[in-house]
Tab-separated table of C-alpha atoms and ligand atoms in Angstrom:
chain	number	residue	atom	x	y	z
L	274	UNK	CA	-3.939	-11.415	14.706
L	275	UNK	CA	-4.959	-13.663	11.915
L	276	UNK	CA	-8.443	-13.318	10.565
L	277	UNK	CA	-10.084	-15.655	8.215
L	278	UNK	CA	-12.772	-13.952	5.893
L	279	UNK	CA	-15.543	-16.240	4.411
L	280	UNK	CA	-18.070	-15.809	1.767
L	281	UNK	CA	-20.537	-18.764	1.349
L	282	UNK	CA	-24.120	-19.571	0.555
L	283	UNK	CA	-24.067	-17.101	-2.333
L	284	UNK	CA	-23.119	-17.769	-5.930
L	285	UNK	CA	-19.357	-17.532	-5.509
L	286	UNK	CA	-17.765	-18.978	-2.219
L	287	UNK	CA	-14.266	-17.803	-1.349
L	288	UNK	CA	-12.058	-17.640	1.645
L	289	UNK	CA	-9.134	-15.428	2.633
L	290	UNK	CA	-6.488	-15.043	5.471
L	291	UNK	CA	-5.115	-11.766	6.601
L	292	UNK	CA	-2.534	-11.268	9.332
L	293	UNK	CA	-2.713	-7.725	10.571
L	294	UNK	CA	-2.501	-5.663	7.224
L	295	UNK	CA	-1.023	-8.402	5.254
L	296	UNK	CA	-3.080	-10.639	2.835
L	297	UNK	CA	-1.540	-13.995	3.185
L	298	UNK	CA	-4.069	-15.884	0.973
L	299	UNK	CA	-7.327	-15.564	-0.902
L	300	UNK	CA	-8.909	-18.152	-3.142
L	301	UNK	CA	-12.252	-19.283	-4.858
L	302	UNK	CA	-13.976	-22.489	-3.775
L	303	UNK	CA	-14.905	-23.512	-7.203
L	304	UNK	CA	-11.193	-23.814	-8.237
L	305	UNK	CA	-10.902	-26.675	-5.760
L	306	UNK	CA	-14.250	-28.283	-6.106
L	307	UNK	CA	-14.531	-27.839	-9.948
L	308	UNK	CA	-18.126	-26.760	-9.248
L	309	UNK	CA	-18.665	-23.587	-11.298
L	310	UNK	CA	-19.868	-20.727	-8.983
L	311	UNK	CA	-19.769	-23.106	-6.009
L	312	UNK	CA	-21.882	-21.773	-3.222
L	313	UNK	CA	-19.925	-23.464	-0.340
L	314	UNK	CA	-16.320	-23.421	1.003
L	315	UNK	CA	-14.613	-26.740	0.897
L	316	UNK	CA	-11.892	-28.615	2.953
L	317	UNK	CA	-9.328	-28.381	0.201
L	318	UNK	CA	-9.472	-24.681	0.062
L	319	UNK	CA	-9.556	-24.197	3.832
L	320	UNK	CA	-6.629	-26.659	4.206
L	321	UNK	CA	-4.639	-24.793	1.534
L	322	UNK	CA	-5.485	-21.526	3.262
L	323	UNK	CA	-4.558	-22.971	6.846
L	324	UNK	CA	-0.992	-23.691	5.486
L	325	UNK	CA	-0.460	-20.063	5.966
L	326	UNK	CA	-1.572	-20.026	9.690
L	327	UNK	CA	-4.593	-20.766	12.006
L	328	UNK	CA	-7.035	-17.998	12.435
L	329	UNK	CA	-7.779	-16.337	15.552
L	330	UNK	CA	-11.048	-15.116	14.499
L	331	UNK	CA	-13.602	-15.610	11.581
L	332	UNK	CA	-15.240	-12.751	9.753
L	333	UNK	CA	-18.310	-13.701	7.869
L	334	UNK	CA	-19.688	-11.879	4.824
L	335	UNK	CA	-23.346	-11.102	5.368
L	336	UNK	CA	-25.644	-11.215	8.408
L	337	UNK	CA	-27.251	-14.579	8.209
L	338	UNK	CA	-30.417	-13.553	9.936
L	339	UNK	CA	-31.284	-11.043	7.311
L	340	UNK	CA	-30.250	-13.191	4.446
L	341	UNK	CA	-32.287	-16.085	5.874
L	342	UNK	CA	-35.282	-13.885	6.158
L	343	UNK	CA	-34.971	-12.795	2.800
L	344	UNK	CA	-34.419	-16.277	1.363
L	345	UNK	CA	-37.206	-17.552	3.385
L	346	UNK	CA	-39.482	-14.958	1.804
L	347	UNK	CA	-38.297	-16.289	-1.593
L	348	UNK	CA	-39.060	-19.881	-0.443
L	349	UNK	CA	-35.679	-21.280	0.070
L	350	UNK	CA	-33.026	-21.201	2.879
L	351	UNK	CA	-29.400	-21.108	2.950
L	352	UNK	CA	-27.229	-23.788	4.746
L	353	UNK	CA	-25.060	-21.834	7.094
L	354	UNK	CA	-23.123	-24.839	8.422
L	355	UNK	CA	-19.573	-24.582	7.311
L	356	UNK	CA	-17.750	-27.739	6.107
L	357	UNK	CA	-14.910	-27.372	8.410
L	358	UNK	CA	-14.655	-27.159	12.241
L	359	UNK	CA	-14.766	-23.598	13.537
L	360	UNK	CA	-16.374	-24.248	16.726
L	361	UNK	CA	-13.600	-22.838	18.886
L	362	UNK	CA	-12.998	-19.781	16.933
L	363	UNK	CA	-14.744	-16.435	17.650
L	364	UNK	CA	-17.025	-15.138	14.844
L	365	UNK	CA	-18.425	-11.970	13.577
L	366	UNK	CA	-20.537	-11.094	10.746
L	367	UNK	CA	-20.527	-8.089	8.497
L	368	UNK	CA	-23.229	-6.449	6.384
L	369	UNK	CA	-23.124	-7.398	2.737
L	370	UNK	CA	-22.670	-3.922	1.167
L	371	UNK	CA	-20.483	-2.874	4.094
L	372	UNK	CA	-18.166	-5.809	3.244
L	373	UNK	CA	-18.049	-4.827	-0.423
L	374	UNK	CA	-17.129	-1.251	0.680
L	375	UNK	CA	-14.405	-2.466	2.886
L	376	UNK	CA	-12.837	-4.834	0.284
L	377	UNK	CA	-12.783	-1.822	-2.169
L	378	UNK	CA	-11.631	0.992	0.288
L	379	UNK	CA	-9.177	-0.892	2.471
L	380	UNK	CA	-7.354	-2.280	-0.641
L	381	UNK	CA	-7.191	1.142	-2.257
L	382	UNK	CA	-4.584	3.761	-1.829
L	383	UNK	CA	-7.061	6.265	-0.923
L	384	UNK	CA	-7.559	8.018	2.432
L	385	UNK	CA	-10.572	10.113	1.296
L	386	UNK	CA	-12.936	8.521	-1.300
L	387	UNK	CA	-16.496	7.939	-2.359
L	388	UNK	CA	-17.385	4.212	-2.417
L	389	UNK	CA	-20.114	2.887	-4.686
L	390	UNK	CA	-21.443	-0.398	-4.403
L	391	UNK	CA	-23.968	-1.855	-7.038
L	392	UNK	CA	-24.907	-5.466	-7.281
L	393	UNK	CA	-28.109	-7.752	-7.581
L	394	UNK	CA	-28.889	-7.503	-3.758
L	395	UNK	CA	-27.129	-7.807	-0.386
L	396	UNK	CA	-29.230	-8.583	2.615
L	397	UNK	CA	-31.741	-5.720	1.295
L	398	UNK	CA	-29.466	-3.256	-0.231
L	399	UNK	CA	-28.827	-2.958	-3.974
L	400	UNK	CA	-27.182	0.332	-4.384
L	401	UNK	CA	-25.130	2.096	-1.623
L	402	UNK	CA	-22.970	5.030	-1.599
L	403	UNK	CA	-20.244	5.607	1.144
L	404	UNK	CA	-17.467	7.836	2.078
L	405	UNK	CA	-14.244	6.491	3.269
L	406	UNK	CA	-12.111	8.920	5.294
L	407	UNK	CA	-8.975	7.626	7.181
L	408	UNK	CA	-10.120	4.411	8.731
L	409	UNK	CA	-13.802	5.390	8.861
L	410	UNK	CA	-16.446	4.270	6.284
L	411	UNK	CA	-19.716	6.005	6.473
L	412	UNK	CA	-22.948	5.207	4.535
L	413	UNK	CA	-24.368	8.276	2.706
L	414	UNK	CA	-27.204	6.703	0.624
L	415	UNK	CA	-28.884	3.475	0.116
L	416	UNK	CA	-31.344	1.945	-2.219
L	417	UNK	CA	-33.016	-1.425	-1.506
L	418	UNK	CA	-34.690	-4.346	-3.189
L	419	UNK	CA	-36.423	-4.506	-5.698
L	420	UNK	CA	-34.715	-1.537	-7.537
L	421	UNK	CA	-31.367	-3.092	-8.536
L	422	UNK	CA	-28.799	-2.414	-11.249
L	423	UNK	CA	-27.838	-6.052	-11.108
L	424	UNK	CA	-31.156	-7.811	-11.116
L	425	UNK	CA	-32.090	-5.466	-14.178
L	426	UNK	CA	-29.040	-6.899	-16.088
L	427	UNK	CA	-29.377	-10.576	-14.917
L	428	UNK	CA	-33.057	-10.524	-15.835
L	429	UNK	CA	-32.217	-9.527	-19.404
L	430	UNK	CA	-29.348	-12.104	-19.399
L	431	UNK	CA	-32.026	-14.715	-18.651
L	432	UNK	CA	-34.432	-13.407	-21.336
L	433	UNK	CA	-31.918	-14.054	-24.099
L	434	UNK	CA	-31.320	-17.633	-22.838
L	435	UNK	CA	-28.230	-17.296	-20.743
L	436	UNK	CA	-27.525	-18.153	-17.034
L	437	UNK	CA	-28.426	-15.305	-14.780
L	438	UNK	CA	-25.850	-14.452	-12.064
L	439	UNK	CA	-23.193	-16.189	-14.193
L	440	UNK	CA	-23.227	-15.351	-17.842
L	441	UNK	CA	-23.790	-11.715	-17.758
L	442	UNK	CA	-20.289	-11.348	-19.040
L	443	UNK	CA	-21.369	-13.051	-22.152
L	444	UNK	CA	-24.258	-10.817	-22.822
L	445	UNK	CA	-21.811	-7.888	-22.344
L	446	UNK	CA	-19.650	-9.350	-25.120
L	447	UNK	CA	-22.704	-9.773	-27.398
L	448	UNK	CA	-23.592	-6.103	-26.994
L	449	UNK	CA	-20.786	-5.305	-29.250
L	450	UNK	CA	-22.455	-7.190	-32.244
L	451	UNK	CA	-25.829	-5.596	-31.790
L	452	UNK	CA	-27.504	-2.210	-32.555
L	453	UNK	CA	-28.050	-0.480	-29.095
L	454	UNK	CA	-30.782	1.723	-30.709
L	455	UNK	CA	-33.124	-1.042	-31.915
L	456	UNK	CA	-34.684	-1.630	-28.436
L	457	UNK	CA	-33.301	1.287	-26.585
L	458	UNK	CA	-36.667	2.997	-25.823
L	459	UNK	CA	-38.501	-0.286	-24.999
L	460	UNK	CA	-35.544	-1.352	-22.605
L	461	UNK	CA	-35.267	1.989	-21.036
L	462	UNK	CA	-39.052	1.633	-20.176
L	463	UNK	CA	-37.926	-1.281	-17.753
L	464	UNK	CA	-35.331	1.111	-16.041
L	465	UNK	CA	-36.236	4.767	-16.744
L	466	UNK	CA	-34.236	6.325	-13.881
L	467	UNK	CA	-31.949	5.405	-10.973
L	468	UNK	CA	-34.961	5.216	-8.570
L	469	UNK	CA	-37.476	3.565	-10.858
L	470	UNK	CA	-37.860	0.144	-12.314
L	471	UNK	CA	-40.850	-1.348	-14.103
L	472	UNK	CA	-41.338	-4.270	-11.742
L	473	UNK	CA	-39.303	-6.587	-9.483
L	474	UNK	CA	-36.898	-8.372	-11.878
L	475	UNK	CA	-36.144	-11.272	-9.498
L	476	UNK	CA	-38.285	-13.509	-11.396
L	477	UNK	CA	-37.118	-12.354	-14.840
L	478	UNK	CA	-38.797	-10.532	-17.552
L	479	UNK	CA	-42.215	-11.624	-18.150
L	480	UNK	CA	-43.885	-9.139	-20.512
L	481	UNK	CA	-41.385	-8.782	-23.452
L	482	UNK	CA	-43.623	-9.101	-26.451
L	483	UNK	CA	-41.139	-9.660	-29.205
L	484	UNK	CA	-39.785	-13.007	-30.221
L	485	UNK	CA	-36.262	-13.767	-29.119
L	486	UNK	CA	-34.245	-14.734	-32.351
L	487	UNK	CA	-30.720	-15.601	-32.731
L	488	UNK	CA	-30.385	-12.271	-34.521
L	489	UNK	CA	-32.259	-9.936	-32.185
L	490	UNK	CA	-30.571	-11.315	-29.070
L	491	UNK	CA	-27.531	-9.280	-29.887
L	492	UNK	CA	-29.688	-6.175	-30.367
L	493	UNK	CA	-31.335	-6.734	-27.081
L	494	UNK	CA	-27.859	-7.219	-25.409
L	495	UNK	CA	-26.576	-3.950	-26.949
L	496	UNK	CA	-29.796	-2.081	-25.871
L	497	UNK	CA	-29.648	-3.400	-22.267
L	498	UNK	CA	-25.949	-2.522	-22.164
L	499	UNK	CA	-26.647	0.952	-23.216
L	500	UNK	CA	-29.510	1.490	-20.746
L	501	UNK	CA	-27.180	0.213	-18.034
L	502	UNK	CA	-24.483	2.546	-19.086
L	503	UNK	CA	-27.081	5.532	-19.132
L	504	UNK	CA	-28.211	4.594	-15.610
L	505	UNK	CA	-24.666	4.026	-14.274
L	506	UNK	CA	-23.624	7.404	-15.564
L	507	UNK	CA	-26.603	9.081	-13.799
L	508	UNK	CA	-25.755	7.217	-10.576
L	509	UNK	CA	-22.049	8.019	-10.523
L	510	UNK	CA	-22.934	11.701	-11.200
L	511	UNK	CA	-25.193	11.633	-8.232
L	512	UNK	CA	-22.425	9.978	-5.962
L	513	UNK	CA	-20.104	12.739	-7.001
L	514	UNK	CA	-22.725	15.273	-6.406
L	515	UNK	CA	-23.599	14.162	-2.874
L	516	UNK	CA	-20.010	13.595	-1.770
L	517	UNK	CA	-17.924	15.857	-3.861
L	518	UNK	CA	-15.021	13.176	-3.874
L	519	UNK	CA	-12.657	12.851	-6.716
L	520	UNK	CA	-11.405	9.419	-5.696
L	521	UNK	CA	-13.955	6.568	-6.464
L	522	UNK	CA	-13.880	3.002	-5.207
L	523	UNK	CA	-16.370	0.997	-7.261
L	524	UNK	CA	-17.408	-2.372	-5.774
L	525	UNK	CA	-20.096	-5.091	-6.297
L	526	UNK	CA	-20.896	-7.361	-9.128
L	527	UNK	CA	-21.681	-4.485	-11.547
L	528	UNK	CA	-18.143	-3.321	-11.289
L	529	UNK	CA	-17.368	-6.239	-13.550
L	530	UNK	CA	-18.903	-4.637	-16.518
L	531	UNK	CA	-15.598	-3.479	-18.126
L	532	UNK	CA	-17.385	-1.922	-21.130
L	533	UNK	CA	-19.365	0.615	-18.781
L	534	UNK	CA	-16.427	0.991	-16.268
L	535	UNK	CA	-14.469	3.262	-18.851
L	536	UNK	CA	-16.928	6.124	-18.317
L	537	UNK	CA	-15.911	6.546	-14.601
L	538	UNK	CA	-12.514	8.172	-15.640
L	539	UNK	CA	-14.721	10.955	-17.280
L	540	UNK	CA	-16.400	11.687	-13.838
L	541	UNK	CA	-13.592	10.896	-11.309
L	542	UNK	CA	-9.924	11.895	-11.136
L	543	UNK	CA	-9.007	8.527	-9.612
L	544	UNK	CA	-10.772	5.140	-9.815
L	545	UNK	CA	-10.016	1.917	-7.831
L	546	UNK	CA	-11.858	-1.388	-8.527
L	547	UNK	CA	-10.348	-4.192	-6.481
L	548	UNK	CA	-9.922	-7.066	-8.857
L	549	UNK	CA	-12.384	-9.344	-7.378
L	550	UNK	CA	-15.264	-6.765	-6.830
L	551	UNK	CA	-18.166	-9.208	-6.640
L	552	UNK	CA	-19.192	-11.496	-3.616
L	553	UNK	CA	-16.098	-13.701	-3.802
L	554	UNK	CA	-14.083	-10.495	-3.110
L	555	UNK	CA	-16.075	-9.747	0.000
L	556	UNK	CA	-14.487	-12.592	1.846
L	557	UNK	CA	-11.632	-10.248	1.855
L	558	UNK	CA	-13.923	-7.482	2.651
L	559	UNK	CA	-15.377	-9.028	5.832
L	560	UNK	CA	-11.644	-9.793	6.997
L	561	UNK	CA	-10.814	-6.224	6.086
L	562	UNK	CA	-13.958	-4.924	8.074
L	563	UNK	CA	-12.840	-6.872	11.114
L	564	UNK	CA	-9.320	-5.384	10.841
L	565	UNK	CA	-10.794	-1.905	10.170
L	566	UNK	CA	-7.866	-0.456	8.524
L	567	UNK	CA	-6.089	-0.413	5.150
L	568	UNK	CA	-4.354	-3.703	3.882
L	569	UNK	CA	-1.137	-3.853	2.155
L	570	UNK	CA	-2.331	-4.432	-1.513
L	571	UNK	CA	0.522	-6.016	-3.560
L	572	UNK	CA	-1.516	-7.582	-6.375
L	573	UNK	CA	-4.197	-10.181	-7.166
L	574	UNK	CA	-1.847	-13.264	-6.964
L	575	UNK	CA	-3.040	-14.506	-3.698
L	576	UNK	CA	-4.331	-18.087	-4.399
L	577	UNK	CA	-2.952	-21.618	-4.543
L	578	UNK	CA	0.861	-21.494	-5.067
L	579	UNK	CA	2.523	-23.652	-7.763
L	580	UNK	CA	5.830	-22.123	-6.908
L	581	UNK	CA	8.588	-21.655	-9.238
L	582	UNK	CA	10.029	-18.556	-11.134
L	583	UNK	CA	8.178	-17.094	-14.033
L	584	UNK	CA	9.203	-18.981	-17.052
L	585	UNK	CA	10.036	-16.189	-19.202
L	586	UNK	CA	12.417	-17.581	-21.750
L	587	UNK	CA	10.331	-20.792	-22.546
L	588	UNK	CA	6.928	-18.727	-22.981
L	589	UNK	CA	8.605	-16.351	-25.304
L	590	UNK	CA	10.183	-19.141	-27.432
L	591	UNK	CA	6.846	-21.106	-27.491
L	592	UNK	CA	4.960	-17.989	-28.670
L	593	UNK	CA	7.480	-17.156	-31.294
L	594	UNK	CA	7.515	-20.746	-32.626
L	595	UNK	CA	3.915	-21.962	-32.008
L	596	UNK	CA	2.030	-18.587	-31.498
L	597	UNK	CA	0.236	-20.114	-28.388
L	598	UNK	CA	1.631	-20.924	-24.937
L	599	UNK	CA	-0.383	-22.244	-21.968
L	600	UNK	CA	1.104	-20.834	-18.565
L	601	UNK	CA	0.697	-22.032	-14.970
L	602	UNK	CA	3.040	-20.549	-12.328
L	603	UNK	CA	3.198	-19.175	-8.924
L	604	UNK	CA	0.085	-17.984	-7.062
L	605	UNK	CA	-3.341	-18.138	-8.707
L	606	UNK	CA	-5.288	-14.910	-9.291
L	607	UNK	CA	-7.944	-13.960	-6.805
L	608	UNK	CA	-10.759	-12.797	-9.101
L	609	UNK	CA	-12.431	-13.809	-12.335
L	610	UNK	CA	-9.699	-12.777	-14.809
L	611	UNK	CA	-6.460	-14.770	-15.634
L	612	UNK	CA	-3.766	-12.138	-15.311
L	613	UNK	CA	-0.875	-14.042	-16.364
L	614	UNK	CA	-0.370	-16.851	-13.808
L	615	UNK	CA	-3.109	-19.237	-15.165
L	616	UNK	CA	-3.155	-17.923	-18.811
L	617	UNK	CA	-3.106	-18.807	-22.300
L	618	UNK	CA	-0.812	-16.217	-24.057
L	619	UNK	CA	-0.711	-15.814	-27.881
L	620	UNK	CA	0.489	-13.793	-30.774
L	621	UNK	CA	-2.139	-11.082	-31.230
L	622	UNK	CA	-0.847	-10.323	-34.929
L	623	UNK	CA	-2.168	-13.518	-36.304
L	624	UNK	CA	-5.804	-13.157	-37.316
L	625	UNK	CA	-6.468	-16.858	-37.274
L	626	UNK	CA	-5.263	-17.179	-33.682
L	627	UNK	CA	-8.586	-16.097	-32.191
L	628	UNK	CA	-10.386	-19.028	-33.752
L	629	UNK	CA	-7.522	-21.397	-32.768
L	630	UNK	CA	-7.773	-20.375	-29.094
L	631	UNK	CA	-11.533	-20.501	-29.228
L	632	UNK	CA	-11.405	-23.868	-30.479
L	633	UNK	CA	-8.958	-25.039	-27.668
L	634	UNK	CA	-11.312	-23.333	-25.208
L	635	UNK	CA	-14.440	-24.664	-27.075
L	636	UNK	CA	-16.314	-21.502	-26.556
L	637	UNK	CA	-18.686	-19.382	-28.814
L	638	UNK	CA	-16.525	-18.000	-31.823
L	639	UNK	CA	-18.051	-14.390	-31.261
L	640	UNK	CA	-16.307	-14.135	-27.806
L	641	UNK	CA	-13.574	-11.510	-27.871
L	642	UNK	CA	-10.118	-12.095	-26.390
L	643	UNK	CA	-8.137	-9.503	-24.202
L	644	UNK	CA	-4.716	-7.857	-24.732
L	645	UNK	CA	-2.128	-7.659	-22.186
L	646	UNK	CA	0.150	-4.697	-23.049
L	647	UNK	CA	3.349	-3.083	-21.361
L	648	UNK	CA	1.896	-0.347	-19.228
L	649	UNK	CA	4.489	2.271	-20.654
L	650	UNK	CA	3.060	1.605	-24.163
L	651	UNK	CA	-0.501	1.280	-23.418
L	652	UNK	CA	-1.541	4.868	-24.670
L	653	UNK	CA	0.129	4.180	-27.992
L	654	UNK	CA	-1.923	1.267	-28.647
L	655	UNK	CA	-5.159	1.950	-26.914
L	656	UNK	CA	-7.122	5.155	-26.465
L	657	UNK	CA	-6.515	5.372	-22.537
L	658	UNK	CA	-4.788	7.682	-20.190
L	659	UNK	CA	-5.212	5.477	-17.193
L	660	UNK	CA	-3.845	2.004	-15.982
L	661	UNK	CA	-5.944	-1.128	-16.101
L	662	UNK	CA	-3.809	-3.719	-14.359
L	663	UNK	CA	-6.877	-6.041	-13.840
L	664	UNK	CA	-8.665	-5.983	-17.175
L	665	UNK	CA	-11.455	-3.704	-15.813
L	666	UNK	CA	-11.860	-1.322	-18.708
L	667	UNK	CA	-12.723	-1.541	-22.339
L	668	UNK	CA	-11.202	1.049	-24.581
L	669	UNK	CA	-10.857	1.718	-28.343
L	670	UNK	CA	-7.880	0.014	-29.859
L	671	UNK	CA	-5.598	2.420	-31.944
L	672	UNK	CA	-4.025	-0.125	-34.067
L	673	UNK	CA	-6.356	-2.899	-34.839
L	674	UNK	CA	-4.758	-3.594	-38.215
L	675	UNK	CA	-1.737	-4.927	-36.322
L	676	UNK	CA	-3.188	-6.703	-33.455
L	677	UNK	CA	-6.510	-7.935	-34.956
L	678	UNK	CA	-6.958	-10.916	-32.626
L	679	UNK	CA	-7.413	-8.877	-29.524
L	680	UNK	CA	-9.843	-6.336	-30.917
L	681	UNK	CA	-13.592	-6.793	-30.692
L	682	UNK	CA	-16.058	-6.234	-33.381
L	683	UNK	CA	-16.841	-2.734	-32.249
L	684	UNK	CA	-12.952	-1.759	-32.263
L	685	UNK	CA	-12.602	-1.957	-28.632
L	686	UNK	CA	-10.489	-4.141	-26.364
L	687	UNK	CA	-10.636	-5.133	-22.685
L	688	UNK	CA	-7.051	-4.052	-21.751
L	689	UNK	CA	-4.708	-5.389	-19.136
L	690	UNK	CA	-1.712	-3.096	-18.534
L	691	UNK	CA	1.224	-4.854	-17.006
L	692	UNK	CA	3.793	-3.232	-14.988
L	693	UNK	CA	7.178	-4.398	-13.966
L	694	UNK	CA	6.369	-3.907	-10.241
L	695	UNK	CA	3.079	-6.085	-10.113
L	696	UNK	CA	4.112	-8.944	-12.492
L	697	UNK	CA	7.760	-8.853	-13.335
L	698	UNK	CA	7.602	-12.292	-15.131
L	699	UNK	CA	4.775	-11.424	-17.356
L	700	UNK	CA	6.094	-7.968	-18.001
L	701	UNK	CA	9.358	-9.493	-19.003
L	702	UNK	CA	7.577	-11.931	-21.449
L	703	UNK	CA	5.717	-9.067	-23.195
L	704	UNK	CA	8.699	-6.940	-23.202
L	705	UNK	CA	10.867	-9.599	-24.793
L	706	UNK	CA	8.041	-10.287	-27.507
L	707	UNK	CA	8.256	-6.406	-28.122
L	708	UNK	CA	11.991	-6.624	-28.700
L	709	UNK	CA	11.478	-9.343	-31.197
L	710	UNK	CA	8.552	-8.030	-33.062
L	711	UNK	CA	8.019	-4.320	-32.225
L	712	UNK	CA	4.604	-5.196	-30.745
L	713	UNK	CA	4.329	-4.789	-26.846
L	714	UNK	CA	1.022	-6.706	-26.811
L	715	UNK	CA	-0.065	-10.296	-26.188
L	716	UNK	CA	-3.286	-12.173	-26.340
L	717	UNK	CA	-4.183	-13.204	-22.596
L	718	UNK	CA	-7.020	-15.467	-21.867
L	719	UNK	CA	-7.907	-17.771	-18.973
L	720	UNK	CA	-6.338	-21.244	-18.710
L	721	UNK	CA	-9.205	-23.604	-18.033
L	722	UNK	CA	-10.693	-26.744	-19.221
L	723	UNK	CA	-14.050	-26.321	-21.118
L	724	UNK	CA	-16.856	-25.856	-18.529
L	725	UNK	CA	-14.333	-25.784	-15.567
L	726	UNK	CA	-13.246	-22.817	-13.469
L	727	UNK	CA	-9.683	-21.527	-13.753
L	728	UNK	CA	-6.999	-24.008	-13.616
L	729	UNK	CA	-5.785	-24.259	-9.977
L	730	UNK	CA	-3.195	-26.858	-9.089
L	731	UNK	CA	-1.018	-29.713	-10.461
L	732	UNK	CA	-3.819	-32.101	-10.968
L	733	UNK	CA	-5.708	-29.768	-13.107
L	734	UNK	CA	-2.570	-29.181	-15.199
L	735	UNK	CA	-2.055	-32.905	-15.650
L	736	UNK	CA	-5.720	-33.278	-16.800
L	737	UNK	CA	-5.243	-30.292	-19.330
L	738	UNK	CA	-2.165	-32.027	-20.773
L	739	UNK	CA	-3.964	-35.294	-21.130
L	740	UNK	CA	-7.123	-33.611	-22.722
L	741	UNK	CA	-5.204	-31.271	-25.115
L	742	UNK	CA	-1.913	-33.278	-25.643
L	743	UNK	CA	0.178	-30.084	-25.034
L	744	UNK	CA	2.101	-29.261	-21.907
L	745	UNK	CA	1.869	-26.227	-19.815
L	746	UNK	CA	4.875	-24.107	-19.228
L	747	UNK	CA	5.688	-23.253	-15.641
L	748	UNK	CA	4.817	-26.556	-13.805
T	331	LIG	FE1	-22.814	-8.468	-3.518
């Protein structure tokens, strides 16, 4: 049976197709429409998806009734009319946090695990704990709106002038530049423990009584990150205590906070975060909930297919000669991170490369870049004894003098470990660079045109080439 999973009318529409246990396709609406965080699935995405088969059933993420009720209480209604004809296909809807839980647990290798879901808000839930055993997923704890990890973080994102629900990752990056103790006490009053928040953060922070300056924005970001980490630590210990499980599945938008995620390895023996843990990934969660069993997870390369072999030799040559190479090949990544198939790869040894890539991407100069490292060398270059194939953990860099361009101001890096099995082409590129230079690391950042989502298809590649006057390898 082929099941179409859909997430729309929330900030990151996506669709996927599964056939029995196989994931045939999974993609984001924004990469087709070029509308950042597009709320609606579009025809181009659905047509691309349908080339893998016509669905027998549709699984919707969220229960429209509850969401409509909540949105109507907020004064706005979602549009539930899909933009393609699904009139003859049976449909089912799945609860928001349950879909998150299914997206995580059914893509994991675990048969017995605690599943923690933390986000801004589902229908009403904001924090839930589940136990997955065999094919059963059972809820053990729930916390409802308005107490919310996600809303707390988003409200402060808005306070310092960034876009809530979208630019939390920028605030996380800014945190490295600030003093976390400057506002620690003050910010912690807003979220003193996992059950208590000062007020409903939905409308933002409205009683902050200090000026917001260019300097103290960074201190506020650092303090918020610190309070978030303290509460997350508390919540994860609570999840461990009530379930006794040593395998953790962590899902929801909060699982994108790579700086905080590293602590999870101190509490649990094994951790799985699906590479698309937010709402977009729950299109897959809804389909998995419908299927009700584990899926065959072979990696995050599930979107639009540009075809072709990974152009290893050309990329290595370009990096060795010019220090930077733009790559687009094979299937697009499902999730917010470019993991080698839609990437800019660069020589991490050059201290000026960070500014050069930032200029190409026209983004803030303080923004850090991430490294991709051969999995077998990861622990010699970074302080880690676990894998991070999807750039989900930030750890201390052990040799910042050699690879300065992928080290944040606080000495950390958001690491991608690459294995021969999950992306043999990218592994080969890094390995050849290692053979030539003795450094098993490259800078890896997303290939996108300023203000646009990750590059998707041939048209985008053409637009990139016209704009930047440089070609993309692989197309
Ligand atoms: Fe969510």
